[in-house]
Amino acid sequence: MTVNRDAITSAWETHCNEGWPTFASPNQGQLMTLDTVISGCVVFFLDSSEGLDHQRVEILKDCLADLEAVTSELETEHQHYFIRLHHLGELLLATTVSA
């Protein structure tokens, strides 16, 4: 899968334009943390000409696995935001050689 910076920029802009969903979940704190960490990786990637380093790649992989598990526990109507966040993380991983 070939992903370029424009695809990530577009996905990031779409994600930023959507507000945090209103819902109650015992996992809300974890979801906020995952959103923050994945978003930080995206911002780092977009601000860097070198891409993600190995440490960020590993963190991103862990976050995506955690996000997948927690998202499946949400009601369907609240999953869209987190599915989009997961897709954004996958796009980011696709830019790395070692992913």
CSV table of C-alpha atoms in Angstrom, one decimal:
chain,number,residue,atom,x,y,z
A,1,MET,CA,0.0,0.0,0.0
A,2,THR,CA,1.5,3.3,-1.1
A,3,VAL,CA,0.5,6.3,1.1
A,4,ASN,CA,1.8,9.8,0.6
A,5,ARG,CA,1.9,12.8,2.8
A,6,ASP,CA,-1.2,14.3,1.1
A,7,ALA,CA,-3.3,11.3,2.0
A,8,ILE,CA,-2.3,11.6,5.6
A,9,THR,CA,-2.8,15.3,5.6
A,10,SER,CA,-6.3,14.9,4.2
A,11,ALA,CA,-7.2,12.2,6.7
A,12,TRP,CA,-5.8,14.3,9.5
A,13,GLU,CA,-7.9,17.3,8.5
A,14,THR,CA,-11.0,15.2,8.3
A,15,HIS,CA,-10.3,13.8,11.7
A,16,CYS,CA,-9.6,17.2,13.3
A,17,ASN,CA,-12.8,18.6,11.8
A,18,GLU,CA,-14.9,16.0,13.6
A,19,GLY,CA,-15.4,16.7,17.3
A,20,TRP,CA,-14.9,14.3,20.1
A,21,PRO,CA,-18.0,12.1,20.2
A,22,THR,CA,-20.3,12.5,23.2
A,23,PHE,CA,-20.7,9.2,25.0
A,24,ALA,CA,-20.2,7.5,28.3
A,25,SER,CA,-17.8,4.6,28.6
A,26,PRO,CA,-15.6,3.2,31.3
A,27,ASN,CA,-12.8,3.3,28.6
A,28,GLN,CA,-13.2,7.0,27.8
A,29,GLY,CA,-9.9,7.9,29.5
A,30,GLN,CA,-8.0,5.2,27.6
A,31,LEU,CA,-9.7,6.3,24.4
A,32,MET,CA,-8.6,10.0,25.0
A,33,THR,CA,-5.1,8.8,25.7
A,34,LEU,CA,-5.0,6.7,22.5
A,35,ASP,CA,-6.4,9.6,20.5
A,36,THR,CA,-3.7,12.0,21.9
A,37,VAL,CA,-0.8,9.6,21.3
A,38,ILE,CA,-1.9,8.7,17.7
A,39,SER,CA,-2.5,12.3,17.0
A,40,GLY,CA,0.9,13.2,18.3
A,41,CYS,CA,2.5,10.7,15.9
A,42,VAL,CA,0.5,12.2,13.0
A,43,VAL,CA,1.6,15.8,13.9
A,44,PHE,CA,5.2,14.6,14.3
A,45,PHE,CA,5.1,12.9,10.9
A,46,LEU,CA,3.6,16.0,9.2
A,47,ASP,CA,6.1,18.3,10.8
A,48,SER,CA,9.1,16.1,10.0
A,49,SER,CA,10.7,15.3,6.7
A,50,GLU,CA,12.2,12.1,8.2
A,51,GLY,CA,9.0,10.2,9.1
A,52,LEU,CA,8.5,8.2,12.3
A,53,ASP,CA,11.4,6.8,14.2
A,54,HIS,CA,11.4,3.2,15.4
A,55,GLN,CA,10.2,4.1,18.9
A,56,ARG,CA,7.2,6.0,17.5
A,57,VAL,CA,6.4,3.2,15.1
A,58,GLU,CA,6.3,0.7,18.0
A,59,ILE,CA,4.2,3.0,20.1
A,60,LEU,CA,1.8,3.5,17.2
A,61,LYS,CA,1.4,-0.2,16.7
A,62,ASP,CA,0.6,-0.7,20.4
A,63,CYS,CA,-1.9,2.1,20.3
A,64,LEU,CA,-3.7,0.7,17.3
A,65,ALA,CA,-4.0,-2.7,18.8
A,66,ASP,CA,-5.4,-1.2,22.0
A,67,LEU,CA,-7.7,1.1,20.0
A,68,GLU,CA,-9.1,-1.9,18.1
A,69,ALA,CA,-9.9,-3.8,21.2
A,70,VAL,CA,-11.5,-0.9,23.0
A,71,THR,CA,-13.4,0.4,20.0
A,72,SER,CA,-15.2,-3.0,19.5
A,73,GLU,CA,-16.6,-2.5,23.0
A,74,LEU,CA,-18.4,0.7,22.1
A,75,GLU,CA,-21.9,1.1,20.8
A,76,THR,CA,-21.9,1.1,17.0
A,77,GLU,CA,-23.0,4.8,16.8
A,78,HIS,CA,-19.9,5.9,18.8
A,79,GLN,CA,-17.4,3.8,16.9
A,80,HIS,CA,-17.0,6.0,13.8
A,81,TYR,CA,-14.6,8.5,15.3
A,82,PHE,CA,-12.3,5.7,16.6
A,83,ILE,CA,-12.5,3.7,13.4
A,84,ARG,CA,-11.4,6.8,11.5
A,85,LEU,CA,-8.6,7.3,14.0
A,86,HIS,CA,-7.4,3.7,13.6
A,87,HIS,CA,-7.4,4.2,9.8
A,88,LEU,CA,-5.3,7.3,10.2
A,89,GLY,CA,-2.8,5.4,12.3
A,90,GLU,CA,-2.7,2.6,9.7
A,91,LEU,CA,-2.0,5.2,6.9
A,92,LEU,CA,0.8,6.5,9.0
A,93,LEU,CA,2.3,3.0,9.6
A,94,ALA,CA,2.1,2.4,5.8
A,95,THR,CA,4.6,5.1,5.3
A,96,THR,CA,7.2,3.4,7.4
A,97,VAL,CA,9.7,0.9,6.0
A,98,SER,CA,9.8,-1.2,9.1
A,99,ALA,CA,6.0,-1.4,9.6
